[in-house]
Amino acid sequence: MQIFIDSADLNEIRDAQAMGVIDGVTTNPSLIAKAGKPLDQILPEICEVVDGPISAEVIATDTAGILKEGRALAKVHPNVVVKVPLIADGLKAVRTFTDEGIRTNVTLCFSLPQAMLAAKAGATYISPFLGRIDDIGGDGMDLIEQIVEVYDNYGLDTQVLAASIRHPLHVVQAAEIGAHVATLPHKVILQLLKHPLTDIGLARFLEDAGVAKS
Ligand code: G3P
């Protein structure tokens, strides 16, 4: 499973990149707002740090507007993937982007039928938001499992990108199910890394080596 970082914070992206653990980046308008810089400024900076798919989301909600914004985003760097909301106008734009060779990440997916239509439209990635489903008492991982199974049944090329990940168990389960990608907040990447026995073991080694006090 590929791991993307779900962030527009350059410090977080650089940190994860330096660890060598990320294959790409996803952003969304909320993450861009949090980063405090406009997308057109931050996107080229992210593309300089990570050599992999970088999702940048359109703001327009009509097909013509999505196509205009998406084409401009795709021109920023060959690694840019245009992130499009899962609405009718969005799917129309995805079909055109696909025909033009522009890669897409169809976002805000909350159901299997939505994911099936996104694949039909030619989406490169589908982003089911599993954490937000869990937040309202559903089972987001069930949706990931359904999409992986149905895409597999018909040999669909669209990659399942598990999004809205909240904790390490989401990552482990998404990998077991066979999601192609999981996009993780920086905090979850650090949580995956952590194990108390590693810390205890390291402290003991350092103590025995005489470089740390007990
Ligand atoms: O980037 C899309 C997704 O990962 C958002 O996650 O935590 O805002 O539900 P969240």
Short mmCIF file of N, CA and C in Angstrom, two decimals, residues 4 14 20 32 37 43 51 58 62 75 77 86 89 91 95 105 131 135 147 153 159 173 194 210:
data_model
loop_
_atom_site.label_atom_id
_atom_site.label_comp_id
_atom_site.label_asym_id
_atom_site.label_seq_id
_atom_site.Cartn_x
_atom_site.Cartn_y
_atom_site.Cartn_z
N PHE A 4 0.46 8.29 1.40
CA PHE A 4 0.53 9.71 1.09
C PHE A 4 0.40 10.47 2.41
N ARG A 14 7.97 18.02 4.56
CA ARG A 14 9.44 17.82 4.51
C ARG A 14 9.87 16.74 5.51
N GLY A 20 11.53 9.21 4.40
CA GLY A 20 11.46 8.28 3.26
C GLY A 20 10.23 7.40 3.27
N ILE A 32 -5.30 23.71 2.91
CA ILE A 32 -4.64 24.88 2.31
C ILE A 32 -4.91 26.11 3.19
N LYS A 37 -1.41 29.87 3.14
CA LYS A 37 -0.91 30.37 1.85
C LYS A 37 -1.87 29.91 0.77
N LEU A 43 1.41 24.96 -3.93
CA LEU A 43 1.48 23.74 -4.75
C LEU A 43 2.86 23.53 -5.40
N ASP A 51 8.44 13.87 -4.90
CA ASP A 51 8.36 13.42 -6.29
C ASP A 51 7.36 12.27 -6.37
N VAL A 58 -9.96 21.42 -6.79
CA VAL A 58 -10.64 22.57 -7.41
C VAL A 58 -11.67 23.12 -6.43
N ASP A 62 -19.03 23.79 -11.02
CA ASP A 62 -19.66 23.57 -12.34
C ASP A 62 -18.60 23.01 -13.28
N LYS A 75 -1.11 22.08 -15.07
CA LYS A 75 0.04 22.71 -15.75
C LYS A 75 1.16 23.05 -14.77
N HIS A 77 2.69 21.22 -12.54
CA HIS A 77 3.74 20.19 -12.46
C HIS A 77 3.14 18.87 -12.98
N LEU A 86 -17.25 14.68 -5.74
CA LEU A 86 -18.07 13.62 -6.32
C LEU A 86 -19.52 14.11 -6.51
N ASP A 89 -21.47 17.37 -11.96
CA ASP A 89 -20.58 18.22 -12.75
C ASP A 89 -19.12 17.79 -12.60
N LEU A 91 -18.07 14.66 -12.14
CA LEU A 91 -17.82 13.46 -12.95
C LEU A 91 -17.71 13.81 -14.44
N ARG A 95 -14.41 12.86 -16.68
CA ARG A 95 -14.40 12.17 -17.98
C ARG A 95 -13.52 12.94 -18.97
N ASN A 105 -8.37 12.74 -8.72
CA ASN A 105 -8.68 12.11 -7.44
C ASN A 105 -10.09 12.56 -7.09
N GLY A 131 -12.98 8.12 8.06
CA GLY A 131 -13.11 8.72 9.40
C GLY A 131 -14.42 9.46 9.57
N ASP A 135 -17.29 8.90 12.22
CA ASP A 135 -17.71 10.02 13.08
C ASP A 135 -19.23 10.06 13.28
N ILE A 147 -15.57 -1.28 -1.83
CA ILE A 147 -15.04 -0.67 -3.07
C ILE A 147 -13.90 -1.52 -3.63
N ASN A 153 -13.61 -7.10 -8.75
CA ASN A 153 -14.52 -7.98 -9.51
C ASN A 153 -14.49 -7.67 -11.00
N GLN A 159 -7.77 3.57 -8.42
CA GLN A 159 -7.12 3.15 -7.18
C GLN A 159 -7.90 3.66 -5.97
N GLN A 173 -5.82 -1.64 8.96
CA GLN A 173 -6.99 -2.32 8.36
C GLN A 173 -7.12 -2.01 6.87
N LYS A 194 5.69 4.85 16.42
CA LYS A 194 5.95 4.75 17.86
C LYS A 194 5.65 3.36 18.40
N GLY A 210 26.71 3.30 28.26
CA GLY A 210 27.29 4.37 29.08
C GLY A 210 27.05 5.76 28.54
#
